[in-house]
Tab-separated table of C-alpha atoms and ligand atoms in Angstrom:
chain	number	residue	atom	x	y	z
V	1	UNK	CA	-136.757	47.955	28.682
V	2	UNK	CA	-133.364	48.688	26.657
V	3	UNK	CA	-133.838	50.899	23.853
V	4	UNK	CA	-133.432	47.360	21.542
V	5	UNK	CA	-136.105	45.581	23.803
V	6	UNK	CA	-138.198	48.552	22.689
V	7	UNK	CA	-137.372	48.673	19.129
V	8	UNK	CA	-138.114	45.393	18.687
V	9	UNK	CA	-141.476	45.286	20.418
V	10	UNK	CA	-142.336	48.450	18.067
V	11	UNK	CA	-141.337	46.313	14.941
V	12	UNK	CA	-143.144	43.470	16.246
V	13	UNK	CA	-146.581	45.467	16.542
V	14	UNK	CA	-145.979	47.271	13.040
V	15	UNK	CA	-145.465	43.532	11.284
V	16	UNK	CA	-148.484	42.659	12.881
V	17	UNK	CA	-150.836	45.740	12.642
V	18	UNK	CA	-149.605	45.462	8.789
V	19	UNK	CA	-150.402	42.022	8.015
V	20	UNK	CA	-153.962	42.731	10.007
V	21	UNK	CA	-154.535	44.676	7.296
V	22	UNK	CA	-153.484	42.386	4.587
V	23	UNK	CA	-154.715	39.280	5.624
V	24	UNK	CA	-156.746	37.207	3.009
V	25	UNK	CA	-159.397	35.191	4.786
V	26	UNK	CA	-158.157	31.242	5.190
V	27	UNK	CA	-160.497	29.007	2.632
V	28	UNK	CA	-163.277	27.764	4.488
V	29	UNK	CA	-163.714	24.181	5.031
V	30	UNK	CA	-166.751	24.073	3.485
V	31	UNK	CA	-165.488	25.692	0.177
V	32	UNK	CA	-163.794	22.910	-1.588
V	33	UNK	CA	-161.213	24.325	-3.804
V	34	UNK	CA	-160.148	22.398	-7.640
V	35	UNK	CA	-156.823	21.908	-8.411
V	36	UNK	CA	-157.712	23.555	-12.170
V	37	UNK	CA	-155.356	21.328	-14.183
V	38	UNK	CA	-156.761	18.330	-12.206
V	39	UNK	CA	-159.139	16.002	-14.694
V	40	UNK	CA	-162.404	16.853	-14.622
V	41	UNK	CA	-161.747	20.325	-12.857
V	42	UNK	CA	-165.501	21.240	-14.275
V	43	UNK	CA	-167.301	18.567	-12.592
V	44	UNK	CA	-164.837	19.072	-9.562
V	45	UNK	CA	-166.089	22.803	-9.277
V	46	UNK	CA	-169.992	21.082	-9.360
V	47	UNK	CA	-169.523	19.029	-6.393
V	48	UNK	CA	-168.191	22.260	-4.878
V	49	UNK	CA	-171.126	24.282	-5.703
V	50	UNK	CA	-173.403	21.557	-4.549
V	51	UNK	CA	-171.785	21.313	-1.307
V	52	UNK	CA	-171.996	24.752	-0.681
V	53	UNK	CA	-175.872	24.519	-1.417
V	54	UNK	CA	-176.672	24.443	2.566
V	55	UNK	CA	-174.481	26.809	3.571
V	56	UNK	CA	-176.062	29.227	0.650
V	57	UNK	CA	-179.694	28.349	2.267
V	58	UNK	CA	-178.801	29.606	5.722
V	59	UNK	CA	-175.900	31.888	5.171
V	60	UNK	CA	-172.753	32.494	6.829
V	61	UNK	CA	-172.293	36.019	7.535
V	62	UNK	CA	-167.936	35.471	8.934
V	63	UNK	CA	-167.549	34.762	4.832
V	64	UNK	CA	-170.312	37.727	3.475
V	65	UNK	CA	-172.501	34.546	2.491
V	66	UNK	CA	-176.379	35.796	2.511
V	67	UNK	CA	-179.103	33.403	3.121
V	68	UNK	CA	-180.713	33.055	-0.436
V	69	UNK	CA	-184.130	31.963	1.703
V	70	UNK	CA	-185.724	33.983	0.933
V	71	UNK	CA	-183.093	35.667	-1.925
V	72	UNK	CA	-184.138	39.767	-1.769
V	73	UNK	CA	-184.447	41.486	-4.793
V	74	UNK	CA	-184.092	45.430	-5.461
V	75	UNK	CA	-186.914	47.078	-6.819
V	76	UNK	CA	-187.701	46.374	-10.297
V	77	UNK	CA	-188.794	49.261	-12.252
V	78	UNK	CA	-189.338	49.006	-16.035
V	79	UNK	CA	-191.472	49.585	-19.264
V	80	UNK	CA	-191.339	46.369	-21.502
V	81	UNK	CA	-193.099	48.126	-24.107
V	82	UNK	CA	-194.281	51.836	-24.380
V	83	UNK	CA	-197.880	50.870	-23.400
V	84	UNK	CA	-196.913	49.325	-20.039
V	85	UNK	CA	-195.283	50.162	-16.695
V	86	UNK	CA	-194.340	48.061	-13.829
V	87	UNK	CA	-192.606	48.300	-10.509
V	88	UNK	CA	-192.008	45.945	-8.244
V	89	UNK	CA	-190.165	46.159	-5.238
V	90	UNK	CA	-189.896	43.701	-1.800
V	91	UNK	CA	-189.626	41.477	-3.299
V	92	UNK	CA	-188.716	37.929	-2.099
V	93	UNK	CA	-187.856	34.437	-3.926
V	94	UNK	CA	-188.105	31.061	-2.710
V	95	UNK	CA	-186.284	28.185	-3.309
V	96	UNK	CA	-183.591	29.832	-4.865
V	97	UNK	CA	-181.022	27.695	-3.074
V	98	UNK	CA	-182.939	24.203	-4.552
V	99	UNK	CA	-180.978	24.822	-7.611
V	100	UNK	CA	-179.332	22.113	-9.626
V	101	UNK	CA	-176.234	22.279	-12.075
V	102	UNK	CA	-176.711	21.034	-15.641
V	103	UNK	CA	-173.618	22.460	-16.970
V	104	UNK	CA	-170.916	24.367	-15.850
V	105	UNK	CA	-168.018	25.656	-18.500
V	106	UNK	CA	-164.748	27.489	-16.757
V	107	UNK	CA	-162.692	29.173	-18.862
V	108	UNK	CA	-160.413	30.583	-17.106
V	109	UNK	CA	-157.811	32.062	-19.659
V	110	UNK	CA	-160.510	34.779	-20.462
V	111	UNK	CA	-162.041	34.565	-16.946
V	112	UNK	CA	-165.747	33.476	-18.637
V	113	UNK	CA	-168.244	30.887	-16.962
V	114	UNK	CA	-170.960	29.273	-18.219
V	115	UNK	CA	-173.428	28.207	-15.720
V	116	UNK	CA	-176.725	26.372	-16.694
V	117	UNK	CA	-178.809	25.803	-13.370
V	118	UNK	CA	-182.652	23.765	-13.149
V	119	UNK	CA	-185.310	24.989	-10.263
V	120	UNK	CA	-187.898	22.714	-10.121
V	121	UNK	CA	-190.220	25.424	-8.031
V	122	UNK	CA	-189.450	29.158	-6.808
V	123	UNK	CA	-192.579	31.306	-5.179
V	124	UNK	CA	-192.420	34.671	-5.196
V	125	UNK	CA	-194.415	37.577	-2.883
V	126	UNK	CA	-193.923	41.594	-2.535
V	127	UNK	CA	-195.690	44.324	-3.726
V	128	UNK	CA	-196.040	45.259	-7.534
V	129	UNK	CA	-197.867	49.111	-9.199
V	130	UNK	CA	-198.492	48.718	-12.496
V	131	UNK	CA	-199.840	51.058	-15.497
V	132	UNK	CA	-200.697	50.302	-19.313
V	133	UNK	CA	-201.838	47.282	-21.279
V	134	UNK	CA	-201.183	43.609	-21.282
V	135	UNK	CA	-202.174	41.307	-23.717
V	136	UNK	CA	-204.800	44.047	-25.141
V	137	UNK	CA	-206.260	44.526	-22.223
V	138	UNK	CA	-205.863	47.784	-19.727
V	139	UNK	CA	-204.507	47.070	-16.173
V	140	UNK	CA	-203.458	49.685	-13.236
V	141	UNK	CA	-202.886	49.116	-9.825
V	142	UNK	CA	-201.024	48.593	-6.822
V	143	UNK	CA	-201.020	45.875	-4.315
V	144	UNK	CA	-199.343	42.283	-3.279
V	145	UNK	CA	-197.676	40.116	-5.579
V	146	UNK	CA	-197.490	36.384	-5.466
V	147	UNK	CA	-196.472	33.917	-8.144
V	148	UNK	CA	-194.766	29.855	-8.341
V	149	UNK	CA	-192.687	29.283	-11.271
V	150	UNK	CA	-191.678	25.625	-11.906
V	151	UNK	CA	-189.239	23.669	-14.233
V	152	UNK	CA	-187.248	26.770	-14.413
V	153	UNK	CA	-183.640	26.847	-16.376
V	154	UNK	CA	-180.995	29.286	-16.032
V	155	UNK	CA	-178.209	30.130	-18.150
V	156	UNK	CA	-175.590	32.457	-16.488
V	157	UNK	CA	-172.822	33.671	-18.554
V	158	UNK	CA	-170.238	35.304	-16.148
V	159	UNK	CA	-167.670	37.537	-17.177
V	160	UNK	CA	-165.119	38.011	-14.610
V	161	UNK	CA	-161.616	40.277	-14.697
V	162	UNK	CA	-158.435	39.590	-12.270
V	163	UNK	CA	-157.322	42.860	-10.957
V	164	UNK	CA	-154.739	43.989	-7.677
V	165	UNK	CA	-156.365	45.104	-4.469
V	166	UNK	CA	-155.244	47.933	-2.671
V	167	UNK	CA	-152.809	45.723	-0.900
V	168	UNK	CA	-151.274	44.385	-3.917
V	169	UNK	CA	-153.155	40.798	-3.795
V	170	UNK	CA	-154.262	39.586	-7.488
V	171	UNK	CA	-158.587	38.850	-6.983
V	172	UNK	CA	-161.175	38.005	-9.394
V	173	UNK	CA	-164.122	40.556	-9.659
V	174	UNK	CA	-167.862	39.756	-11.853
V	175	UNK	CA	-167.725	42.705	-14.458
V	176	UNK	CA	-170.690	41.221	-16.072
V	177	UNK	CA	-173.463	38.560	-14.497
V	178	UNK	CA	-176.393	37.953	-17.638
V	179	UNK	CA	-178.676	34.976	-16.350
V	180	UNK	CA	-181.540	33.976	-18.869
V	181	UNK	CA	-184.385	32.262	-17.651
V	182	UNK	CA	-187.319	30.400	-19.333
V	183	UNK	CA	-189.920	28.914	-17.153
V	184	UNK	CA	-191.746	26.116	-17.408
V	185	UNK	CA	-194.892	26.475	-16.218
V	186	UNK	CA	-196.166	29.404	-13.428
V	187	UNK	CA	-198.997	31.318	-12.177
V	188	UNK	CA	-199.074	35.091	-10.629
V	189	UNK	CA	-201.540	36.603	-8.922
V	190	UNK	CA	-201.758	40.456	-8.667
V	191	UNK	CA	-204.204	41.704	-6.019
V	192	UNK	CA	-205.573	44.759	-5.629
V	193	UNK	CA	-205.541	45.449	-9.679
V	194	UNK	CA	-208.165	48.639	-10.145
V	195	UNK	CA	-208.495	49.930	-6.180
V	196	UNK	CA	-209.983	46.218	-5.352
V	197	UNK	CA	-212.354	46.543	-8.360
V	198	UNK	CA	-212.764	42.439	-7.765
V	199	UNK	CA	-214.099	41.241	-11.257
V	200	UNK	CA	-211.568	43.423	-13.082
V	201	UNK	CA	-209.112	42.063	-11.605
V	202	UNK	CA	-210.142	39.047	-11.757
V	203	UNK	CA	-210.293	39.354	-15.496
V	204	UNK	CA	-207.120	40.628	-16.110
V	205	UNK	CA	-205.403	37.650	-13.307
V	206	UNK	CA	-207.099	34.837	-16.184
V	207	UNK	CA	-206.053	36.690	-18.630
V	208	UNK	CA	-202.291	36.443	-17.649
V	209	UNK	CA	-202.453	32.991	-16.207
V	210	UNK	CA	-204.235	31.581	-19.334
V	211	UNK	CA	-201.374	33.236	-21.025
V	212	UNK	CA	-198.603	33.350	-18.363
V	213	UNK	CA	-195.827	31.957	-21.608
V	214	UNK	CA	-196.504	35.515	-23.780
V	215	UNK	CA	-196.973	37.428	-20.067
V	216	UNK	CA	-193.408	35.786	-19.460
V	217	UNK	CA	-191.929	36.986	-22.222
V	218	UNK	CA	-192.887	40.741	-20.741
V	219	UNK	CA	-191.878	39.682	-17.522
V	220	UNK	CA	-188.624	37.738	-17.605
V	221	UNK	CA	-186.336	40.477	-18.307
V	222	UNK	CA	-187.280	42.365	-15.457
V	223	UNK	CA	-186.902	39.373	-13.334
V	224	UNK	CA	-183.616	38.311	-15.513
V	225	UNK	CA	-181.930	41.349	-14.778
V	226	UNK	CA	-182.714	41.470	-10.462
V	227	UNK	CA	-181.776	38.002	-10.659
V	228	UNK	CA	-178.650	38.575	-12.247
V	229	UNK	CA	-177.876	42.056	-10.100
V	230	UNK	CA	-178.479	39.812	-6.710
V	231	UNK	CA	-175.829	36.752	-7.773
V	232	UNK	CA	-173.566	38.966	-9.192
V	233	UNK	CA	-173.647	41.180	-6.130
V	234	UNK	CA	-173.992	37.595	-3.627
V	235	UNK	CA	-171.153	36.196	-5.959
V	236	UNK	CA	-169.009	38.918	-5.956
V	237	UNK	CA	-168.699	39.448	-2.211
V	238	UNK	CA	-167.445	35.960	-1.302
V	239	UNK	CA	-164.887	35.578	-4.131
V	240	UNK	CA	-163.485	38.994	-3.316
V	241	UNK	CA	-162.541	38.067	0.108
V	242	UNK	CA	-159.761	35.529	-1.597
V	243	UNK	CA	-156.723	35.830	-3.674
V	244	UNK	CA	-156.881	34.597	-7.641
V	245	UNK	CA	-154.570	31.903	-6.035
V	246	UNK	CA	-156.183	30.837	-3.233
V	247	UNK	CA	-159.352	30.056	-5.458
V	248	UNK	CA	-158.294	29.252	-8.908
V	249	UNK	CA	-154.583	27.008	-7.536
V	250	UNK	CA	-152.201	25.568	-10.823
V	251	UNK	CA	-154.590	28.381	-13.208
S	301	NAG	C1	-198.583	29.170	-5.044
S	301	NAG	O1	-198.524	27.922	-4.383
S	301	NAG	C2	-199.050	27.963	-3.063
S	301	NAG	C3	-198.779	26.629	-2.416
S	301	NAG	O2	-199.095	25.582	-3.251
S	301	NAG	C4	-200.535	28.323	-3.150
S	301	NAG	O3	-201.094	28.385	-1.847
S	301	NAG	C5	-200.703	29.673	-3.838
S	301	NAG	O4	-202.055	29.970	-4.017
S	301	NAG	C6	-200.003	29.669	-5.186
S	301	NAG	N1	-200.040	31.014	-5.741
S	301	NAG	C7	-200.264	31.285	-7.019
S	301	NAG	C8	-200.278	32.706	-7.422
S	301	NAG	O5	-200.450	30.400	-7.842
């Protein structure tokens, strides 16, 4: 090889071994990008989140996609109020990838979404320890969790940022993910409550079941904030793999 036969080759691998390392991932063909100053670029970016509903239920591990069947949760650890503890951890949820869009608001000038979402049914299982008092009466224990929650709503407010990666591409990135919930209707069952004491626990399981909207209200911010830390984490790894551009095209 002449000295300019080897040159070249040399430049040839560097180009290459470079843009290796810069390469964006191509769009998928089942992520259907909006043109955002197309008409109805909101209802454009539903049908895209609908389509992507399968995918979401089995995952697709080449684009960091997770299967949200079941969706995995981090442990949950929290006091509600200063007579109560809870833990939960293991924890698994159902039907997470049943959900449907009510409302979606983009705005994309202070990178802000508003995302209202409907599940008719999610289960639950894992394992929960608990400590204190709820609704006036004592519980402690440790055991299996299991709980369906039905007619649920879900408003996510996403606050997002555009920043440069370390090769100089412009991305997106979730700073902040805050999803409220309210459910409709639900029961939970806690075994185990008092070492297997069985008519305690019993007790206690009526007790929050006759009363599962004020046991919600204890509840739901444990389960808003896992919730929230799972998207934001699920959400966060697919949109990072893509330039600003290559998701957001004419913003
Ligand atoms: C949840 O629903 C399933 C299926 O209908 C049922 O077997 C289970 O007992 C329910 N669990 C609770 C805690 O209501």
């Amino acid at each position: 090889m002449t000295v300019l036969a080897k040159a070249t080759v040399l430049v040839v691998l560097l180009v290459e071994v470079t843009i290796g390392a810069e390469a964006l991932q191509d769009i998928p063909e089942f992520l259907h990008i909006c043109q955002v100053q197309q008409p109805q670029y909101e209802t454009c970016v539903t049908n895209s989140i609908n389509d992507l509903k399968p995918y979401l239920k089995v995952g697709v591990p080449e684009y960091h996609i997770p299967s949200l069947e079941p969706l995995k949760l981090k442990t949950i650890s929290a006091s509600p109020s200063n007579s109560l503890t809870m833990h939960a951890n293991d924890i698994n949820v159902y039907g997470a990838s049943n959900f449907e869009i009510n409302k979606i608001k983009m705005d994309l000038t202070n990178i802000v979404f508003n995302v209202d979402v409907a599940l008719s049914n999610i289960a639950i299982d894992g394992k929960y320890e608990v400590d204190g008092k709820i609704l006036l009466l004592p519980i402690h224990g440790s055991g299996p969790l299991s709980g369906n929650f039905s007619e649920c709503i879900g408003a996510c407010k996403i606050k997002g940022e555009r920043f440069f990666d370390e090769n100089g591409v412009e991305k997106i990135r979730i700073i902040d993910f805050r999803m409220k919930i309210s459910v409709g209707k639900g029961s939970i069952k806690l075994d185990n409550l008092f070492d297997g004491e069985q008519v305690l626990g019993d007790v206690v399981n009526s007790a929050i079941n006759n009363n599962f909207q004020l046991f919600m209200r204890e509840f739901s911010p444990l389960l808003e904030m896992a919730l929230s830390d799972a998207f934001q984490d699920i959400a966060d790894k697919i949109i990072q793999q893509f330039s600003f551009s290559q998701l957001f095209p004419g913003a």
